Structure formats: structure tokens, C-alpha cells
Tab-separated table of C-alpha atoms in Angstrom:
chain	number	residue	atom	x	y	z
I	1	UNK	CA	13.022	-26.893	-2.108
I	2	UNK	CA	14.845	-24.049	-0.862
I	3	UNK	CA	14.299	-22.360	2.683
I	4	UNK	CA	12.902	-19.513	1.304
I	5	UNK	CA	10.013	-21.273	-0.742
I	6	UNK	CA	9.146	-23.117	2.348
I	7	UNK	CA	8.152	-19.957	4.089
I	8	UNK	CA	4.564	-18.720	3.808
I	9	UNK	CA	3.454	-15.709	1.525
I	10	UNK	CA	3.154	-12.621	3.487
I	11	UNK	CA	0.316	-10.304	1.673
I	12	UNK	CA	1.821	-6.895	2.473
I	13	UNK	CA	-1.114	-4.450	2.080
I	14	UNK	CA	0.121	-1.023	1.048
I	15	UNK	CA	-1.333	2.338	0.714
I	16	UNK	CA	-0.129	5.622	-0.342
I	17	UNK	CA	-1.285	9.296	0.041
I	18	UNK	CA	-0.059	11.436	-2.716
I	19	UNK	CA	-0.408	15.116	-4.234
I	20	UNK	CA	-0.932	14.269	-7.938
I	21	UNK	CA	-1.766	11.714	-10.366
I	22	UNK	CA	1.547	10.297	-11.138
I	23	UNK	CA	4.974	10.111	-9.443
I	24	UNK	CA	8.023	12.309	-10.352
I	25	UNK	CA	6.121	15.523	-11.318
I	26	UNK	CA	3.939	14.591	-8.107
I	27	UNK	CA	5.147	13.506	-4.543
I	28	UNK	CA	3.994	10.557	-2.317
I	29	UNK	CA	3.541	11.974	0.808
I	30	UNK	CA	2.796	9.219	3.026
I	31	UNK	CA	3.402	5.263	2.781
I	32	UNK	CA	1.686	2.423	5.183
I	33	UNK	CA	2.129	-1.094	5.095
I	34	UNK	CA	0.652	-3.697	7.080
I	35	UNK	CA	0.604	-7.758	6.636
I	36	UNK	CA	-2.678	-9.075	6.163
I	37	UNK	CA	-3.329	-11.921	9.510
I	38	UNK	CA	-0.404	-10.066	11.606
I	39	UNK	CA	-2.017	-6.993	12.403
I	40	UNK	CA	1.465	-6.272	14.872
I	41	UNK	CA	3.441	-6.246	11.578
I	42	UNK	CA	2.978	-2.556	10.592
I	43	UNK	CA	5.010	0.158	8.892
I	44	UNK	CA	4.447	3.918	8.391
I	45	UNK	CA	6.294	7.165	7.137
I	46	UNK	CA	5.674	10.204	5.695
I	47	UNK	CA	7.862	11.663	3.058
I	48	UNK	CA	9.133	15.079	1.962
I	49	UNK	CA	7.737	16.293	-1.180
I	50	UNK	CA	9.975	15.866	-4.294
I	51	UNK	CA	8.538	19.001	-6.440
I	52	UNK	CA	6.740	21.997	-6.169
I	53	UNK	CA	4.098	20.523	-8.363
I	54	UNK	CA	0.929	19.495	-6.453
I	55	UNK	CA	-2.947	19.105	-7.297
I	56	UNK	CA	-5.120	20.886	-4.367
I	57	UNK	CA	-7.661	18.179	-4.722
I	58	UNK	CA	-5.497	15.033	-4.348
I	59	UNK	CA	-3.583	16.904	-1.436
I	60	UNK	CA	-6.716	17.614	0.229
I	61	UNK	CA	-7.937	14.177	0.334
I	62	UNK	CA	-5.111	13.210	2.475
I	63	UNK	CA	-5.408	16.301	4.699
I	64	UNK	CA	-1.556	16.431	4.922
I	65	UNK	CA	0.375	19.608	5.350
I	66	UNK	CA	2.892	19.866	2.454
I	67	UNK	CA	4.914	22.674	4.247
I	68	UNK	CA	4.767	20.706	7.607
I	69	UNK	CA	6.273	17.907	5.467
I	70	UNK	CA	8.814	20.086	3.653
I	71	UNK	CA	9.892	20.784	6.853
I	72	UNK	CA	9.825	17.703	9.121
I	73	UNK	CA	9.463	14.712	6.805
I	74	UNK	CA	12.358	12.392	5.915
I	75	UNK	CA	13.747	12.772	2.545
I	76	UNK	CA	12.519	10.071	0.326
I	77	UNK	CA	16.086	8.768	0.181
I	78	UNK	CA	15.932	7.704	3.915
I	79	UNK	CA	12.070	6.668	4.065
I	80	UNK	CA	12.347	4.756	1.213
I	81	UNK	CA	15.418	2.940	2.544
I	82	UNK	CA	13.629	2.354	6.046
I	83	UNK	CA	10.687	0.822	4.177
I	84	UNK	CA	12.827	-1.368	2.316
I	85	UNK	CA	14.376	-2.763	5.338
I	86	UNK	CA	11.346	-3.411	6.937
I	87	UNK	CA	9.954	-5.501	3.799
I	88	UNK	CA	13.300	-7.414	3.844
I	89	UNK	CA	13.164	-8.170	7.496
I	90	UNK	CA	9.941	-9.865	6.898
I	91	UNK	CA	11.666	-12.235	4.962
I	92	UNK	CA	12.793	-14.075	7.896
I	93	UNK	CA	9.291	-15.226	8.385
I	94	UNK	CA	8.158	-15.168	5.250
I	95	UNK	CA	7.673	-14.134	1.717
I	96	UNK	CA	6.507	-10.691	1.019
I	97	UNK	CA	3.787	-10.057	-1.478
I	98	UNK	CA	2.691	-6.509	-2.616
I	99	UNK	CA	-1.075	-6.031	-2.018
I	100	UNK	CA	-3.003	-2.772	-3.026
I	101	UNK	CA	-6.560	-1.379	-3.729
I	102	UNK	CA	-6.019	-0.616	-6.411
I	103	UNK	CA	-2.410	-2.055	-7.074
I	104	UNK	CA	-2.280	0.220	-10.024
I	105	UNK	CA	-2.313	3.466	-8.570
I	106	UNK	CA	-0.649	2.407	-5.123
I	107	UNK	CA	2.078	0.238	-7.135
I	108	UNK	CA	2.973	2.876	-9.335
I	109	UNK	CA	4.124	5.468	-6.567
I	110	UNK	CA	5.606	2.896	-4.416
I	111	UNK	CA	7.695	1.050	-7.224
I	112	UNK	CA	8.465	4.355	-8.722
I	113	UNK	CA	10.046	5.667	-5.360
I	114	UNK	CA	11.841	2.269	-4.456
I	115	UNK	CA	13.588	2.349	-7.476
I	116	UNK	CA	14.318	5.915	-7.434
I	117	UNK	CA	15.558	6.403	-4.104
I	118	UNK	CA	17.234	3.144	-3.011
I	119	UNK	CA	17.676	1.172	-6.607
I	120	UNK	CA	15.656	-1.421	-6.344
I	121	UNK	CA	12.333	-2.534	-4.877
I	122	UNK	CA	11.815	-5.205	-2.347
I	123	UNK	CA	8.943	-6.312	-3.830
I	124	UNK	CA	10.791	-7.224	-7.105
I	125	UNK	CA	11.989	-6.058	-10.115
I	126	UNK	CA	8.754	-5.319	-11.607
I	127	UNK	CA	6.639	-4.315	-8.336
I	128	UNK	CA	3.849	-6.722	-9.549
I	129	UNK	CA	1.359	-7.964	-6.663
I	130	UNK	CA	-2.313	-8.607	-5.732
I	131	UNK	CA	-4.975	-6.052	-6.740
I	132	UNK	CA	-7.840	-6.598	-4.129
I	133	UNK	CA	-10.411	-6.030	-6.555
I	134	UNK	CA	-8.945	-8.203	-9.362
I	135	UNK	CA	-8.595	-10.967	-6.627
I	136	UNK	CA	-12.117	-10.704	-5.282
I	137	UNK	CA	-13.440	-10.831	-9.332
I	138	UNK	CA	-11.854	-13.972	-9.600
I	139	UNK	CA	-13.129	-15.420	-6.411
I	140	UNK	CA	-16.397	-14.512	-6.551
I	141	UNK	CA	-16.990	-14.467	-10.447
I	142	UNK	CA	-18.557	-10.904	-10.190
I	143	UNK	CA	-17.956	-8.160	-12.665
I	144	UNK	CA	-15.663	-5.084	-12.198
I	145	UNK	CA	-18.577	-2.712	-11.134
I	146	UNK	CA	-19.162	-5.052	-8.072
I	147	UNK	CA	-15.825	-5.619	-6.773
I	148	UNK	CA	-15.829	-1.975	-4.989
I	149	UNK	CA	-13.909	-2.646	-1.410
I	150	UNK	CA	-17.111	-1.449	0.509
I	151	UNK	CA	-18.745	-4.073	-1.388
I	152	UNK	CA	-15.855	-6.932	-0.023
I	153	UNK	CA	-16.078	-5.346	3.338
I	154	UNK	CA	-19.680	-5.960	3.483
I	155	UNK	CA	-19.740	-9.385	1.966
I	156	UNK	CA	-17.172	-10.399	4.730
I	157	UNK	CA	-18.729	-8.673	7.703
I	158	UNK	CA	-16.451	-5.685	7.682
I	159	UNK	CA	-18.820	-2.800	7.403
I	160	UNK	CA	-17.657	-0.905	10.602
I	161	UNK	CA	-13.751	-0.752	9.207
I	162	UNK	CA	-13.180	2.865	8.203
I	163	UNK	CA	-11.475	4.310	5.618
I	164	UNK	CA	-9.783	7.530	6.573
I	165	UNK	CA	-6.827	8.224	3.993
I	166	UNK	CA	-4.397	7.776	6.598
I	167	UNK	CA	-1.888	5.753	4.633
I	168	UNK	CA	-1.116	3.828	7.625
I	169	UNK	CA	-4.841	2.941	8.798
I	170	UNK	CA	-6.080	2.234	4.994
I	171	UNK	CA	-2.843	-0.389	4.925
I	172	UNK	CA	-4.490	-1.902	8.149
I	173	UNK	CA	-7.977	-1.727	6.917
I	174	UNK	CA	-6.855	-3.492	3.348
I	175	UNK	CA	-4.861	-6.342	5.429
I	176	UNK	CA	-8.080	-6.772	7.791
I	177	UNK	CA	-10.237	-7.086	4.294
I	178	UNK	CA	-7.640	-9.404	2.522
I	179	UNK	CA	-7.439	-11.522	5.302
I	180	UNK	CA	-11.188	-11.587	5.734
I	181	UNK	CA	-11.158	-12.787	1.807
I	182	UNK	CA	-8.444	-15.336	2.520
I	183	UNK	CA	-10.323	-16.714	5.322
I	184	UNK	CA	-13.274	-17.475	3.219
I	185	UNK	CA	-15.712	-14.987	5.006
I	186	UNK	CA	-17.571	-13.945	1.759
I	187	UNK	CA	-20.910	-15.611	2.199
I	188	UNK	CA	-20.186	-18.227	-0.302
């Protein structure tokens, strides 16, 4: 067994705020990451938009100011390089595993941005990871419609944990929810 396989998995909760439905034509505006069970291990960055295209309703969700980001946020190359370095540093204590809710949405942006702006994803060639709702379905045997994060939060006793649409705060929220699920506080 290699040294790396002896290290524990670190579930890296990831949240993204974007100004449209897909990366490329639209931009990822902020990225937050937080390790489940280790609240001190967190990362947050905003990113300069990569196109002039945006969906006003999508932009409104995050409340981020595109004009400010165009002036002040780091270029995606710099932001994603810092994000990749942060994930790689986790390897000294564990094996990073991507976690999102939903993994399809956040994973699509994160994987595309890592590959496009750094050449590779620190989460692996496919960018695969854990989807909270799918994990919950497997754990409890419930149907998809009963796997909303709000349902999971209630079942784990985390009813007062807010979802703010700030990528850093929402990554911390997801990390806390997944940690509670892993610890079995699901009223089983």
C-alpha cells in the first residue's frame, strides 16, 4: 500500500457562482472550497469574467458585481492556479475528493476552468466526484425528490445552517452537511 493510499479521503465541498448556464460562453464568478469535518481548511476566490455574455437572472443569484469583477478580480489563470495549489497542498494530509450539490453544475464549471486555465484538474482527469443528493439517496433509499439539501439538513439537525449564494459560505455549508451525513446523524 502506497503512502498516498494510507491517507484518509478529504471530501472537498465545492460551490460555484456563475453568470450563465454553462462555462465558456458564460463565466464562473466565484469559487469556494471547504473540507468536510475540517472547517479551517477553506479556499475562496472571485474571478474576472471571461466573456461579455451573461444571464441577468443568473448574475442576480450571487449578487456579485460584474463591473467590479472585471476591474478587481484575478484573471482565471491566476485564480485557478491558486485553487489548484490549494487542493494539491491537501495531499500532505489526505486524498482530495470533489464534492458538490449538485456535482453536475459545480463540477462542470470547476473541471472546465481547471483544464482550460491550468491544463489539468487537481481532482483528476474526469473531474468526477460525489454528488450530495445521489449519496443521500444511496444512504437512505429515498427517491430523488426527497433528496433536497434542505431535507438532508433537517434530517441531520442542521436546520439553521444558511445557504447564502456566496461560494465560500455555501462550500462551508455543504461541508458541514456532508460531515453530518458521514457521522450518521441522519435519524436512521
